[in-house]
Amino acid sequence: MHGGAVLAVPVQAFAATVTVGGDGASLPLLDAALARVGVDAPARWETDIPRGVGLAGSSALVIAALRASGRAPEDPLALAHLALAVERDDLGIPAGLQDRAVQAYEQPVLVDGDTVRVLTPARDLHFVVAWDPAAAADSGEYHRARRPSPAGMARLARIARAAADAFSAGDADALADLMDASARLRDEVAPLPAAHNALAQRLRARGLRPNSTGSGGAVIAVIA
């Protein structure tokens, strides 16, 4: 969103499902997504993605709605950009490409500006994801309140690119170091809420090196 780069991985344990047609309750995200592709129909939805903790629950619903419409682009990058337009342009939600890209590709990706590179690790890597419902917040409000410096974002982007190389090499220890470096720099560039940092500290106390998954509330760590 600020010209940086992000390494993102899909979390297959969670899902969002949308069905177009039949009876459905109005939801702005779904209404906007379907309107974007010219579908005027109610939609039913369900999701087990923890909400408001930075695990991309909103964009998952948008991607699911676009796919359920039958009018989603086949190209994953085009789908990601379309989903971003729904939230950013139609609903005025501050957002970047990263969440939509990893969901559209359904594979690990490096999102670098407007480009997306699919990543395949040389060996299996294992991650733990943890979240604190008490740290849930509106990601839009978080992003509206912060304008990270270009220099800080450039440093974060360099870490993300190096992390993508470590991920591709299957080097869990190097990746853990880079995730830790990213988290600590994030504390300087765009600090997260205290409840989020308390969660991260609990993982660090157990020997892990967690990084934020987004705007606060959830963390991810590689099992090195």
Tab-separated table of C-alpha atoms in Angstrom, residues 4-211:
chain	number	residue	atom	x	y	z
A	4	GLY	CA	6.731	-1.787	-0.008
A	5	ALA	CA	6.980	-5.538	-0.476
A	6	VAL	CA	5.299	-8.405	1.395
A	7	LEU	CA	5.910	-12.145	1.595
A	8	ALA	CA	2.510	-13.793	2.149
A	9	VAL	CA	1.414	-17.400	2.611
A	10	PRO	CA	-2.144	-18.806	2.461
A	11	VAL	CA	-3.579	-20.282	5.668
A	12	GLN	CA	-5.518	-23.292	4.444
A	13	ALA	CA	-7.031	-23.963	7.879
A	14	PHE	CA	-9.485	-21.099	7.345
A	15	ALA	CA	-11.986	-20.385	4.586
A	16	ALA	CA	-14.655	-17.955	3.424
A	17	THR	CA	-17.564	-19.225	1.331
A	18	VAL	CA	-20.063	-17.169	-0.684
A	19	THR	CA	-23.098	-18.418	-2.603
A	20	VAL	CA	-24.909	-16.084	-4.995
A	21	GLY	CA	-28.673	-16.445	-5.263
A	22	GLY	CA	-31.432	-17.517	-2.907
A	23	ASP	CA	-31.974	-15.702	0.356
A	24	GLY	CA	-29.142	-13.633	1.716
A	25	ALA	CA	-28.518	-10.822	4.149
A	26	SER	CA	-26.953	-7.631	2.836
A	27	LEU	CA	-23.244	-7.182	3.503
A	28	PRO	CA	-21.444	-4.134	2.039
A	29	LEU	CA	-18.397	-6.149	1.022
A	30	LEU	CA	-20.477	-8.640	-0.942
A	31	ASP	CA	-22.830	-6.028	-2.390
A	32	ALA	CA	-19.880	-3.995	-3.667
A	33	ALA	CA	-18.084	-7.038	-5.078
A	34	LEU	CA	-21.145	-8.231	-6.997
A	35	ALA	CA	-21.966	-4.730	-8.218
A	36	ARG	CA	-18.440	-4.459	-9.609
A	37	VAL	CA	-19.124	-7.357	-11.963
A	38	GLY	CA	-22.732	-6.404	-12.725
A	39	VAL	CA	-24.502	-9.031	-10.642
A	40	ASP	CA	-27.698	-7.932	-8.891
A	41	ALA	CA	-28.530	-10.821	-6.570
A	42	PRO	CA	-28.467	-11.605	-2.856
A	43	ALA	CA	-25.587	-13.628	-1.478
A	44	ARG	CA	-25.170	-16.016	1.431
A	45	TRP	CA	-21.845	-16.238	3.184
A	46	GLU	CA	-19.973	-17.983	5.966
A	47	THR	CA	-16.417	-17.731	7.245
A	48	ASP	CA	-14.319	-19.114	10.073
A	49	ILE	CA	-11.528	-16.598	9.560
A	50	PRO	CA	-10.975	-14.664	12.821
A	51	ARG	CA	-12.178	-11.133	12.123
A	52	GLY	CA	-10.299	-7.919	12.700
A	53	VAL	CA	-6.942	-9.460	13.613
A	54	GLY	CA	-5.067	-9.062	10.324
A	55	LEU	CA	-5.848	-12.460	8.768
A	56	ALA	CA	-7.451	-10.979	5.632
A	57	GLY	CA	-11.017	-12.009	6.432
A	58	SER	CA	-12.607	-9.121	4.532
A	59	SER	CA	-10.645	-9.639	1.331
A	60	ALA	CA	-11.382	-13.376	1.510
A	61	LEU	CA	-15.101	-12.596	1.371
A	62	VAL	CA	-14.594	-10.274	-1.590
A	63	ILE	CA	-12.526	-12.852	-3.493
A	64	ALA	CA	-15.122	-15.537	-2.708
A	65	ALA	CA	-17.963	-13.294	-3.892
A	66	LEU	CA	-16.209	-12.465	-7.144
A	67	ARG	CA	-15.572	-16.149	-7.812
A	68	ALA	CA	-19.162	-17.070	-6.900
A	69	SER	CA	-20.466	-14.458	-9.346
A	70	GLY	CA	-19.153	-16.474	-12.277
A	71	ARG	CA	-17.624	-13.297	-13.713
A	72	ALA	CA	-14.251	-13.242	-11.980
A	73	PRO	CA	-11.132	-12.924	-14.150
A	74	GLU	CA	-9.297	-16.199	-14.709
A	75	ASP	CA	-5.933	-14.481	-14.292
A	76	PRO	CA	-5.086	-14.416	-10.544
A	77	LEU	CA	-3.371	-11.031	-10.722
A	78	ALA	CA	-6.373	-9.480	-12.453
A	79	LEU	CA	-8.634	-11.019	-9.799
A	80	ALA	CA	-6.464	-9.579	-7.018
A	81	HIS	CA	-6.551	-6.103	-8.574
A	82	LEU	CA	-10.325	-6.340	-9.024
A	83	ALA	CA	-10.799	-7.290	-5.367
A	84	LEU	CA	-8.534	-4.411	-4.321
A	85	ALA	CA	-10.629	-1.989	-6.402
A	86	VAL	CA	-13.804	-3.165	-4.639
A	87	GLU	CA	-12.427	-2.336	-1.193
A	88	ARG	CA	-10.205	0.645	-1.954
A	89	ASP	CA	-12.138	2.442	-4.691
A	90	ASP	CA	-15.752	1.445	-4.098
A	91	LEU	CA	-15.794	1.246	-0.300
A	92	GLY	CA	-12.961	3.647	0.574
A	93	ILE	CA	-11.061	1.095	2.676
A	94	PRO	CA	-7.283	1.718	2.818
A	95	ALA	CA	-5.759	-1.497	1.492
A	96	GLY	CA	-2.905	-2.982	-0.511
A	97	LEU	CA	-2.537	-5.804	-2.998
A	98	GLN	CA	-0.944	-8.411	-0.714
A	99	ASP	CA	-4.004	-10.045	0.919
A	100	ARG	CA	-5.900	-10.270	-2.350
A	101	ALA	CA	-2.882	-11.642	-4.218
A	102	VAL	CA	-2.182	-14.541	-1.858
A	103	GLN	CA	-5.884	-15.457	-1.904
A	104	ALA	CA	-6.220	-15.163	-5.673
A	105	TYR	CA	-3.123	-17.275	-6.342
A	106	GLU	CA	-3.738	-19.627	-3.382
A	107	GLN	CA	0.026	-20.037	-3.152
A	108	PRO	CA	2.877	-18.326	-1.297
A	109	VAL	CA	3.750	-15.080	-3.054
A	110	LEU	CA	6.074	-12.111	-2.903
A	111	VAL	CA	4.045	-8.986	-3.620
A	112	ASP	CA	6.484	-6.261	-4.617
A	113	GLY	CA	4.681	-3.072	-5.580
A	114	ASP	CA	2.268	-4.116	-8.320
A	115	THR	CA	4.123	-7.320	-9.214
A	116	VAL	CA	3.505	-10.792	-7.811
A	117	ARG	CA	5.993	-13.687	-7.784
A	118	VAL	CA	4.790	-17.158	-6.834
A	119	LEU	CA	7.193	-18.929	-4.456
A	120	THR	CA	7.851	-22.641	-4.008
A	121	PRO	CA	10.081	-23.665	-1.091
A	122	ALA	CA	12.869	-26.157	-1.745
A	123	ARG	CA	11.728	-28.102	1.342
A	124	ASP	CA	8.674	-28.085	3.568
A	125	LEU	CA	8.337	-25.154	5.955
A	126	HIS	CA	6.009	-25.182	8.949
A	127	PHE	CA	4.341	-22.162	10.537
A	128	VAL	CA	2.269	-21.381	13.595
A	129	VAL	CA	-0.408	-18.684	13.492
A	130	ALA	CA	-1.768	-17.197	16.720
A	131	TRP	CA	-4.269	-14.419	17.342
A	132	ASP	CA	-5.842	-12.568	20.255
A	133	PRO	CA	-9.516	-11.603	19.802
A	134	ALA	CA	-8.980	-8.857	22.378
A	135	ALA	CA	-6.607	-7.178	19.938
A	136	ALA	CA	-9.158	-7.080	17.098
A	137	ALA	CA	-9.557	-3.678	15.442
A	138	ASP	CA	-10.584	-2.003	12.194
A	139	SER	CA	-7.632	-2.288	9.815
A	140	GLY	CA	-8.883	0.724	7.868
A	141	GLU	CA	-8.636	2.918	10.950
A	142	TYR	CA	-5.120	1.642	11.626
A	143	HIS	CA	-3.953	2.484	8.104
A	144	ARG	CA	-5.677	5.864	8.022
A	145	ALA	CA	-3.823	6.899	11.174
A	146	ARG	CA	-0.347	6.031	9.873
A	147	ARG	CA	1.837	7.267	7.040
A	148	PRO	CA	5.085	5.277	7.217
A	149	SER	CA	8.186	7.015	5.899
A	150	PRO	CA	9.401	6.019	2.410
A	151	ALA	CA	12.792	5.148	3.902
A	152	GLY	CA	11.211	2.827	6.452
A	153	MET	CA	9.091	1.121	3.815
A	154	ALA	CA	12.147	0.661	1.597
A	155	ARG	CA	13.932	-1.090	4.469
A	156	LEU	CA	10.940	-3.343	5.086
A	157	ALA	CA	10.787	-4.147	1.371
A	158	ARG	CA	14.438	-5.223	1.341
A	159	ILE	CA	13.747	-7.560	4.262
A	160	ALA	CA	10.714	-9.011	2.457
A	161	ARG	CA	12.729	-9.710	-0.697
A	162	ALA	CA	15.455	-11.421	1.347
A	163	ALA	CA	12.752	-13.401	3.174
A	164	ALA	CA	11.346	-14.549	-0.174
A	165	ASP	CA	14.794	-15.884	-1.100
A	166	ALA	CA	15.089	-17.691	2.255
A	167	PHE	CA	11.566	-19.099	1.831
A	168	SER	CA	12.367	-20.356	-1.676
A	169	ALA	CA	15.570	-21.976	-0.365
A	170	GLY	CA	13.618	-23.670	2.418
A	171	ASP	CA	15.910	-22.025	4.984
A	172	ALA	CA	13.663	-21.835	8.049
A	173	ASP	CA	16.288	-20.333	10.358
A	174	ALA	CA	17.202	-17.513	7.971
A	175	LEU	CA	13.514	-16.869	7.342
A	176	ALA	CA	12.833	-16.694	11.104
A	177	ASP	CA	15.627	-14.146	11.526
A	178	LEU	CA	14.206	-11.997	8.744
A	179	MET	CA	10.666	-12.215	10.099
A	180	ASP	CA	11.975	-11.068	13.477
A	181	ALA	CA	13.859	-8.197	11.830
A	182	SER	CA	10.719	-7.195	9.962
A	183	ALA	CA	8.633	-7.218	13.154
A	184	ARG	CA	11.127	-5.075	15.048
A	185	LEU	CA	11.411	-2.568	12.204
A	186	ARG	CA	7.608	-2.507	11.945
A	187	ASP	CA	7.526	-1.379	15.593
A	188	GLU	CA	9.516	1.672	14.507
A	189	VAL	CA	7.810	2.394	11.182
A	190	ALA	CA	4.141	1.745	12.056
A	191	PRO	CA	3.675	0.585	15.669
A	192	LEU	CA	0.962	-1.953	16.431
A	193	PRO	CA	-1.428	-1.979	19.434
A	194	ALA	CA	-0.140	-3.033	22.856
A	195	ALA	CA	-2.335	-6.164	22.907
A	196	HIS	CA	-0.729	-7.319	19.668
A	197	ASN	CA	2.776	-6.764	21.007
A	198	ALA	CA	1.906	-8.677	24.178
A	199	LEU	CA	0.889	-11.660	22.028
A	200	ALA	CA	4.150	-11.454	20.080
A	201	GLN	CA	6.115	-11.367	23.325
A	202	ARG	CA	4.415	-14.561	24.520
A	203	LEU	CA	5.629	-16.352	21.391
A	204	ARG	CA	9.119	-14.910	21.772
A	205	ALA	CA	9.204	-16.241	25.323
A	206	ARG	CA	8.750	-19.702	23.802
A	207	GLY	CA	11.721	-19.292	21.477
A	208	LEU	CA	9.804	-18.271	18.356
A	209	ARG	CA	10.443	-15.194	16.200
A	210	PRO	CA	6.986	-13.964	15.183
A	211	ASN	CA	5.987	-11.321	12.688
